[in-house]
Tab-separated table of C-alpha atoms in Angstrom:
chain	number	residue	atom	x	y	z
A	6	MET	CA	11.155	3.906	13.545
A	7	SER	CA	14.393	1.990	13.634
A	8	ASP	CA	15.324	0.274	10.423
A	9	SER	CA	17.346	-2.886	10.223
A	10	PRO	CA	20.838	-2.172	8.826
A	11	ARG	CA	20.934	-5.750	7.621
A	12	PHE	CA	17.754	-5.306	5.619
A	13	LEU	CA	19.004	-2.053	4.111
A	14	ASP	CA	22.149	-3.931	2.985
A	15	ILE	CA	19.962	-6.547	1.345
A	16	LYS	CA	17.996	-3.831	-0.420
A	17	ARG	CA	21.132	-1.999	-1.546
A	18	LEU	CA	22.689	-5.177	-2.962
A	19	TYR	CA	19.445	-6.147	-4.642
A	20	HIS	CA	19.259	-2.745	-6.357
A	21	ALA	CA	22.859	-3.002	-7.519
A	22	ALA	CA	22.602	-6.608	-8.729
A	23	VAL	CA	19.254	-6.292	-10.471
A	24	GLU	CA	20.692	-3.577	-12.714
A	25	LEU	CA	23.416	-5.949	-13.920
A	26	PRO	CA	23.008	-8.426	-16.758
A	27	PRO	CA	22.181	-11.789	-15.114
A	28	PRO	CA	25.498	-13.463	-16.073
A	29	GLU	CA	27.415	-10.775	-14.165
A	30	ARG	CA	25.448	-11.031	-10.948
A	31	ALA	CA	27.260	-14.029	-9.496
A	32	ALA	CA	30.659	-12.355	-9.734
A	33	PHE	CA	29.253	-9.178	-8.211
A	34	LEU	CA	27.768	-11.087	-5.277
A	35	ASP	CA	30.984	-13.108	-4.835
A	36	GLN	CA	32.750	-9.865	-4.171
A	37	ALA	CA	30.032	-8.010	-2.263
A	38	CYS	CA	29.156	-10.880	0.083
A	39	ALA	CA	32.577	-12.507	0.311
A	40	ASN	CA	32.323	-13.248	4.024
A	41	ASP	CA	28.621	-13.453	4.436
A	42	GLN	CA	26.956	-16.443	2.846
A	43	ALA	CA	23.589	-15.788	4.505
A	44	LEU	CA	23.457	-12.282	3.014
A	45	ARG	CA	24.247	-13.678	-0.387
A	46	LEU	CA	21.518	-16.308	-0.182
A	47	GLU	CA	18.968	-13.684	0.808
A	48	VAL	CA	19.848	-11.382	-2.098
A	49	GLU	CA	19.956	-14.300	-4.529
A	50	SER	CA	16.542	-15.426	-3.412
A	51	LEU	CA	15.116	-11.997	-4.250
A	52	LEU	CA	16.846	-11.932	-7.625
A	53	GLN	CA	15.064	-15.053	-8.818
A	54	ARG	CA	13.266	-14.485	-12.053
A	55	LYS	CA	9.869	-15.521	-10.721
A	56	TRP	CA	9.747	-12.562	-8.331
A	57	ASN	CA	10.900	-10.106	-10.959
A	58	LEU	CA	8.688	-10.855	-13.926
A	59	CYS	CA	6.776	-7.622	-13.971
A	60	CYS	CA	8.828	-4.593	-13.257
A	61	ASN	CA	6.550	-1.844	-14.406
A	62	THR	CA	7.037	0.743	-11.701
A	63	THR	CA	5.307	3.630	-13.418
A	64	GLY	CA	1.761	2.377	-13.944
A	65	PRO	CA	-1.010	2.748	-11.421
A	66	ALA	CA	-0.571	0.481	-8.449
A	67	THR	CA	-3.815	0.752	-6.676
A	68	ALA	CA	-4.971	-2.275	-4.802
A	69	THR	CA	-8.048	-3.857	-6.262
A	70	PHE	CA	-10.093	-5.923	-3.916
A	71	SER	CA	-12.900	-8.309	-4.470
A	72	ILE	CA	-15.863	-9.392	-2.464
A	73	THR	CA	-16.718	-13.012	-3.035
A	74	ARG	CA	-19.861	-14.745	-1.953
A	75	PRO	CA	-19.585	-18.493	-2.438
B	277	MET	CA	-23.732	9.909	8.919
B	278	ALA	CA	-25.677	12.514	7.042
B	279	ALA	CA	-24.177	13.909	3.858
B	280	PRO	CA	-21.638	16.611	4.642
B	281	THR	CA	-23.072	20.081	4.357
B	282	PRO	CA	-21.200	22.861	2.540
B	283	GLU	CA	-20.309	24.208	6.007
B	284	SER	CA	-18.787	20.951	7.210
B	285	ARG	CA	-16.951	20.600	3.909
B	286	GLU	CA	-15.491	24.030	4.406
B	287	GLU	CA	-14.502	23.133	7.951
B	288	ILE	CA	-12.756	19.931	6.857
B	289	THR	CA	-10.966	21.792	4.061
B	290	ARG	CA	-9.811	24.332	6.633
B	291	LEU	CA	-8.503	21.528	8.882
B	292	LEU	CA	-6.482	20.113	6.003
B	293	GLU	CA	-5.017	23.532	5.233
B	294	ALA	CA	-4.132	24.085	8.875
B	295	TRP	CA	-2.444	20.714	9.081
B	296	GLY	CA	-0.478	21.528	5.900
B	297	LYS	CA	0.826	24.563	7.764
B	298	GLY	CA	1.991	22.407	10.660
B	299	ASP	CA	-1.035	22.356	12.956
B	300	LYS	CA	-0.915	18.873	14.493
B	301	ALA	CA	-4.245	19.311	16.299
B	302	ALA	CA	-5.931	19.781	12.929
B	303	LEU	CA	-4.726	16.330	11.877
B	304	ASP	CA	-6.082	14.819	15.092
B	305	ALA	CA	-9.450	16.342	14.291
B	306	LEU	CA	-9.331	15.196	10.677
B	307	ILE	CA	-8.493	11.533	11.238
B	308	PRO	CA	-11.751	10.392	12.866
B	309	VAL	CA	-13.855	12.152	10.226
B	310	VAL	CA	-12.015	10.496	7.341
B	311	HIS	CA	-11.920	7.140	9.101
B	312	ARG	CA	-15.651	7.187	9.765
B	313	GLU	CA	-16.457	8.078	6.187
B	314	LEU	CA	-14.181	5.386	4.717
B	315	ARG	CA	-15.583	2.753	7.036
B	316	ARG	CA	-19.136	3.739	6.211
B	317	LEU	CA	-18.414	3.591	2.492
B	318	GLY	CA	-16.618	0.246	2.773
B	319	ARG	CA	-19.552	-1.286	4.665
B	320	ARG	CA	-22.017	0.086	2.175
B	321	TYR	CA	-20.157	-1.583	-0.676
B	322	MET	CA	-20.056	-4.865	1.235
B	323	GLN	CA	-23.782	-4.805	1.815
B	324	ARG	CA	-24.808	-3.508	-1.557
B	325	GLU	CA	-22.895	-5.921	-3.727
B	326	ARG	CA	-25.066	-8.958	-4.184
B	327	THR	CA	-22.673	-10.847	-6.364
B	328	ASN	CA	-18.926	-10.775	-6.680
B	329	ALA	CA	-17.530	-7.319	-6.922
B	330	VAL	CA	-14.152	-5.896	-7.709
B	331	LEU	CA	-13.340	-2.526	-6.241
B	332	GLN	CA	-10.354	-0.238	-6.170
B	333	THR	CA	-9.084	1.347	-3.012
B	334	THR	CA	-8.433	4.568	-4.914
B	335	GLU	CA	-12.076	4.808	-5.899
B	336	LEU	CA	-13.088	4.711	-2.272
B	337	VAL	CA	-10.463	7.190	-1.169
B	338	ASN	CA	-11.369	9.497	-4.019
B	339	GLU	CA	-15.052	9.277	-3.230
B	340	VAL	CA	-14.352	10.272	0.356
B	341	TYR	CA	-12.086	13.091	-0.779
B	342	ILE	CA	-14.723	14.564	-3.087
B	343	LYS	CA	-17.406	14.152	-0.488
B	344	LEU	CA	-15.589	15.663	2.456
B	345	LEU	CA	-13.642	18.486	0.888
B	346	ASP	CA	-14.104	21.579	-1.161
B	347	CYS	CA	-11.706	20.240	-3.807
B	348	SER	CA	-11.409	23.489	-5.741
B	349	ARG	CA	-9.750	25.097	-2.727
B	350	VAL	CA	-7.232	22.395	-1.864
B	351	ARG	CA	-3.572	22.925	-2.836
B	352	TRP	CA	-1.970	19.886	-4.451
B	353	GLN	CA	0.452	19.417	-1.551
B	354	ASP	CA	-2.475	19.314	0.850
B	355	ARG	CA	-4.289	16.914	-1.434
B	356	ALA	CA	-1.298	14.551	-1.366
B	357	HIS	CA	-1.221	14.725	2.418
B	358	PHE	CA	-4.926	13.993	2.614
B	359	PHE	CA	-4.409	10.904	0.476
B	360	ALA	CA	-1.504	9.824	2.662
B	361	VAL	CA	-3.712	9.876	5.753
B	362	ALA	CA	-6.591	8.291	3.881
B	363	ALA	CA	-4.289	5.495	2.634
B	364	GLN	CA	-3.348	4.622	6.187
B	365	LEU	CA	-6.988	4.606	7.232
B	366	MET	CA	-8.050	2.672	4.134
B	367	ARG	CA	-5.609	-0.052	5.094
B	368	ARG	CA	-7.094	-0.223	8.578
B	369	VAL	CA	-10.675	-0.270	7.290
B	370	LEU	CA	-10.006	-3.091	4.835
B	371	VAL	CA	-8.127	-5.193	7.328
B	372	ASP	CA	-10.912	-4.734	9.873
B	373	LEU	CA	-13.515	-5.729	7.311
B	374	ALA	CA	-11.462	-8.726	6.222
B	375	ARG	CA	-10.964	-9.818	9.822
B	376	SER	CA	-14.596	-9.489	10.778
B	377	ARG	CA	-15.689	-11.410	7.673
B	378	ARG	CA	-13.041	-14.031	8.030
B	379	TYR	CA	-14.657	-15.621	11.041
B	380	ALA	CA	-18.237	-14.480	10.670
B	381	LYS	CA	-20.076	-17.056	8.703
B	382	ARG	CA	-23.783	-16.611	8.463
B	383	GLY	CA	-25.847	-19.449	7.068
B	384	GLY	CA	-22.694	-21.039	5.711
B	385	GLU	CA	-22.026	-17.970	3.633
B	386	ALA	CA	-18.582	-16.520	4.045
B	387	ILE	CA	-17.568	-13.316	2.397
B	388	ARG	CA	-14.012	-13.250	1.271
B	389	VAL	CA	-12.213	-9.988	0.849
B	390	THR	CA	-9.115	-10.650	-1.173
B	391	PHE	CA	-6.930	-8.298	-3.078
B	392	GLU	CA	-6.198	-8.781	-6.695
B	393	LYS	CA	-3.749	-7.649	-9.274
B	394	VAL	CA	-1.835	-5.804	-6.671
B	395	LEU	CA	1.388	-7.629	-7.335
B	396	ASP	CA	0.875	-7.899	-11.123
B	397	MET	CA	1.479	-11.591	-11.057
B	398	PRO	CA	-1.295	-13.834	-12.263
B	399	ASP	CA	0.291	-16.927	-10.777
B	400	VAL	CA	0.577	-15.562	-7.270
B	401	HIS	CA	-2.440	-16.661	-5.298
B	402	ALA	CA	-4.305	-13.656	-4.072
B	403	PRO	CA	-3.705	-13.522	-0.346
B	404	ASP	CA	-6.179	-11.655	1.793
B	405	TRP	CA	-5.799	-8.276	3.430
B	406	VAL	CA	-4.817	-9.781	6.717
B	407	ALA	CA	-1.845	-11.533	5.100
B	408	LEU	CA	-0.816	-8.336	3.342
B	409	ASP	CA	-1.190	-6.361	6.540
B	410	ASP	CA	1.010	-8.842	8.403
B	411	ALA	CA	3.674	-8.701	5.678
B	412	LEU	CA	3.596	-4.896	5.778
B	413	LYS	CA	4.073	-4.932	9.543
B	414	THR	CA	7.154	-7.093	9.070
B	415	LEU	CA	8.417	-4.712	6.397
B	416	GLU	CA	7.703	-1.713	8.602
B	417	ALA	CA	9.984	-3.068	11.312
B	418	LEU	CA	12.764	-3.640	8.777
B	419	ASP	CA	12.445	-0.618	6.538
B	420	GLY	CA	9.871	1.978	7.531
B	421	ARG	CA	10.117	4.144	4.437
B	422	THR	CA	9.534	1.296	2.007
B	423	SER	CA	6.575	0.069	4.015
B	424	GLN	CA	5.042	3.538	4.024
B	425	MET	CA	5.556	3.772	0.289
B	426	VAL	CA	3.647	0.546	-0.279
B	427	GLU	CA	0.840	1.876	1.859
B	428	LEU	CA	0.637	5.137	-0.097
B	429	ARG	CA	0.602	3.321	-3.392
B	430	PHE	CA	-1.625	0.342	-2.650
B	431	PHE	CA	-4.148	1.990	-0.421
B	432	GLY	CA	-4.032	5.606	-1.514
B	433	GLY	CA	-3.233	5.242	-5.202
B	434	LEU	CA	-0.714	8.065	-4.994
B	435	SER	CA	1.620	8.678	-7.935
B	436	VAL	CA	5.386	8.306	-7.743
B	437	GLU	CA	5.781	12.098	-7.756
B	438	GLU	CA	3.293	12.578	-4.923
B	439	ILE	CA	5.007	9.897	-2.845
B	440	ALA	CA	8.393	11.489	-3.497
B	441	GLU	CA	6.996	14.789	-2.219
B	442	ILE	CA	5.520	13.243	0.918
B	443	LEU	CA	8.564	11.143	1.794
B	444	GLN	CA	11.004	13.869	0.740
B	445	VAL	CA	13.017	11.602	-1.550
B	446	SER	CA	13.648	11.621	-5.306
B	447	PRO	CA	11.184	9.964	-7.701
B	448	GLN	CA	14.057	7.618	-8.693
B	449	THR	CA	14.279	6.387	-5.116
B	450	VAL	CA	10.542	5.765	-5.093
B	451	HIS	CA	10.798	3.741	-8.319
B	452	ARG	CA	13.662	1.654	-6.974
B	453	ASP	CA	12.146	1.042	-3.568
B	454	TRP	CA	8.812	0.200	-5.136
B	455	ARG	CA	10.428	-2.428	-7.321
B	456	PHE	CA	12.190	-3.903	-4.322
B	457	ALA	CA	9.025	-3.830	-2.227
B	458	LYS	CA	7.009	-5.677	-4.844
B	459	THR	CA	9.693	-8.334	-5.208
B	460	TRP	CA	9.989	-8.754	-1.468
B	461	LEU	CA	6.220	-8.910	-0.950
B	462	ARG	CA	5.713	-11.422	-3.741
B	463	ARG	CA	8.231	-13.689	-2.106
B	464	GLU	CA	6.900	-13.103	1.373
B	465	LEU	CA	3.247	-13.697	0.486
B	466	THR	CA	3.917	-16.879	-1.431
B	467	ARG	CA	6.007	-18.543	1.231
B	468	GLY	CA	4.805	-22.111	1.509
B	469	GLN	CA	3.028	-21.912	-1.846
B	470	GLU	CA	4.466	-23.528	-4.929
B	471	VAL	CA	4.684	-20.907	-7.631
């Protein structure tokens, strides 16, 4: 299993930025991705509110599946 | 397959114990038994449900666990490892079922196997298992540990503590990676959809 260092950077920056109050994220990313605009765009895309609405990480997370007969 | 006898249950419990002690051959013997039982159970649900049905992967995995093993004898570490294997197999079983139903239309009646609630977002269209499986394969190539964690949680219903034990990381790491994985998957599975 060989992980992508790039992806692990994205994950690390996401973790760091998501812990910050939203107004402080831009400045953090300015510094962390100074020379890498693509990296910044990727992290910013993940930080969008619509992907982060429900952040309950403790509850049960079992997949529920449905069988539908039209 | 006939219902497991007390003898076969004892044998399967012994295999799990042996694997917990590092016996790789025991795992090789265990996998087909668990796979067969999960597949059989999955098919039975598909056939039995006349109308729409909502099922949980954990229920299926648990049912197989209780059926195949002498639960009173299993150590909790071994139990977690059983669920880890079962989660992997559950994923395969569901994807196979979804694939076979996707194209098999009989009398104009298609059976859709979609997953629900999994991403806790009511406005994300429920993609099917095949889409989730594809996204997990992408994730696996990028970050194997996070992909495995999703598998253990979605398909095996394992707790954060159990996953931490299996992956040999802290529960905090599991929480953080889980949050990231959900965010990433939500984005990935809604590509091309207006949310």
